[in-house]
Amino acid sequence: MSFWITVYLNPDADDRNAENTLASWEGPLHSWNGFKDLIAAGKLTQTRADFFPSLYRGLACDVLPILPVVKRPKISAHYTPEMLQERITRCPPDAELGIMIWDMG
């Protein structure tokens, strides 16, 4: 099963726009090493579980170290891997991040 996963700044904003995106990729959720460990350790909070997308929140100091290598998403006209890496580098460790997960079927 494949998922579209996006990690972004400002999880309270109604609009999850491209400017807030730190990482976005498609792949199996089980291949995101460390994701389930953060949930088990109470470092990620699920804020939406009814249908999709599933939404989680966590601190940058916990989430950013487990992000996969930054690659260009298949359908991104809004950012490059270099731009995303720059955003990740500038992100404060205490920033609260949102994680949005869509089931791609």
Tab-separated table of C-alpha atoms in Angstrom:
chain	number	residue	atom	x	y	z
A	1	MET	CA	0.000	0.000	0.000
A	2	SER	CA	1.330	3.403	-0.960
A	3	PHE	CA	0.882	6.688	0.872
A	4	TRP	CA	1.525	10.358	0.078
A	5	ILE	CA	3.272	11.881	3.104
A	6	THR	CA	3.821	15.610	3.622
A	7	VAL	CA	5.661	17.234	6.537
A	8	TYR	CA	4.953	20.922	6.956
A	9	LEU	CA	5.290	23.970	9.208
A	10	ASN	CA	2.346	25.773	10.819
A	11	PRO	CA	0.032	22.816	11.493
A	12	ASP	CA	-2.636	25.172	12.869
A	13	ALA	CA	-2.986	27.021	9.560
A	14	ASP	CA	-6.093	26.189	7.566
A	15	ASP	CA	-4.132	26.270	4.337
A	16	ARG	CA	-1.311	23.727	4.053
A	17	ASN	CA	0.388	25.587	1.219
A	18	ALA	CA	3.598	24.809	-0.629
A	19	GLU	CA	5.553	27.508	1.231
A	20	ASN	CA	5.190	25.531	4.466
A	21	THR	CA	6.268	22.176	3.010
A	22	LEU	CA	9.479	20.651	4.369
A	23	ALA	CA	9.190	17.207	2.760
A	24	SER	CA	6.731	15.372	0.546
A	25	TRP	CA	6.981	11.888	-0.935
A	26	GLU	CA	5.068	8.804	-1.982
A	27	GLY	CA	5.866	5.375	-0.623
A	28	PRO	CA	4.931	2.670	1.855
A	29	LEU	CA	4.465	4.006	5.373
A	30	HIS	CA	6.383	1.093	6.910
A	31	SER	CA	9.495	2.228	5.015
A	32	TRP	CA	9.585	5.536	6.925
A	33	ASN	CA	12.031	4.374	9.579
A	34	GLY	CA	11.318	5.811	13.003
A	35	PHE	CA	7.740	6.986	12.379
A	36	LYS	CA	6.099	4.240	14.432
A	37	ASP	CA	8.783	4.611	17.117
A	38	LEU	CA	7.845	8.291	17.565
A	39	ILE	CA	4.195	7.333	17.950
A	40	ALA	CA	5.058	4.621	20.497
A	41	ALA	CA	7.234	7.077	22.444
A	42	GLY	CA	4.397	9.637	22.567
A	43	LYS	CA	6.363	12.120	20.460
A	44	LEU	CA	3.719	12.245	17.718
A	45	THR	CA	0.074	12.994	18.371
A	46	GLN	CA	-2.576	11.904	15.904
A	47	THR	CA	-4.999	14.791	15.457
A	48	ARG	CA	-7.220	13.253	12.793
A	49	ALA	CA	-7.977	9.597	12.165
A	50	ASP	CA	-11.369	9.694	10.473
A	51	PHE	CA	-10.854	8.674	6.871
A	52	PHE	CA	-8.069	10.523	5.053
A	53	PRO	CA	-5.886	12.372	5.386
A	54	SER	CA	-4.535	11.174	8.702
A	55	LEU	CA	-2.915	14.081	10.553
A	56	TYR	CA	-0.147	14.026	13.153
A	57	ARG	CA	1.816	16.664	15.064
A	58	GLY	CA	5.290	16.545	16.498
A	59	LEU	CA	8.346	18.648	17.242
A	60	ALA	CA	10.937	19.323	14.562
A	61	CYS	CA	13.727	17.949	16.789
A	62	ASP	CA	11.994	14.545	16.693
A	63	VAL	CA	10.607	14.500	13.143
A	64	LEU	CA	13.382	16.072	11.053
A	65	PRO	CA	16.106	13.518	11.938
A	66	ILE	CA	13.975	10.655	10.605
A	67	LEU	CA	12.960	12.253	7.292
A	68	PRO	CA	14.000	10.258	4.230
A	69	VAL	CA	16.502	11.778	1.815
A	70	VAL	CA	15.003	14.858	0.171
A	71	LYS	CA	13.956	14.066	-3.403
A	72	ARG	CA	11.823	15.860	-5.950
A	73	PRO	CA	8.240	14.635	-5.634
A	74	LYS	CA	6.709	13.376	-8.867
A	75	ILE	CA	4.140	16.151	-9.049
A	76	SER	CA	5.872	19.192	-7.571
A	77	ALA	CA	6.082	22.439	-9.480
A	78	HIS	CA	6.416	24.397	-6.237
A	79	TYR	CA	9.829	23.435	-4.866
A	80	THR	CA	13.095	21.661	-5.509
A	81	PRO	CA	14.998	19.240	-3.244
A	82	GLU	CA	17.492	22.049	-2.577
A	83	MET	CA	14.717	24.413	-1.509
A	84	LEU	CA	13.271	21.791	0.828
A	85	GLN	CA	16.693	21.078	2.337
A	86	GLU	CA	17.167	24.815	2.978
A	87	ARG	CA	13.797	24.944	4.764
A	88	ILE	CA	14.712	21.913	6.873
A	89	THR	CA	18.062	23.486	7.785
A	90	ARG	CA	16.381	26.765	8.866
A	91	CYS	CA	13.620	25.038	10.847
A	92	PRO	CA	13.958	25.625	14.617
A	93	PRO	CA	14.159	22.382	16.671
A	94	ASP	CA	11.199	23.468	18.817
A	95	ALA	CA	8.900	24.176	15.840
A	96	GLU	CA	5.705	22.154	15.830
A	97	LEU	CA	5.273	20.291	12.548
A	98	GLY	CA	2.294	18.703	10.905
A	99	ILE	CA	2.356	15.382	9.102
A	100	MET	CA	-0.364	14.635	6.567
A	101	ILE	CA	-0.774	11.102	5.230
A	102	TRP	CA	-3.008	10.214	2.278
A	103	ASP	CA	-3.750	6.605	1.295
A	104	MET	CA	-2.861	6.290	-2.390
A	105	GLY	CA	-4.427	2.847	-2.653
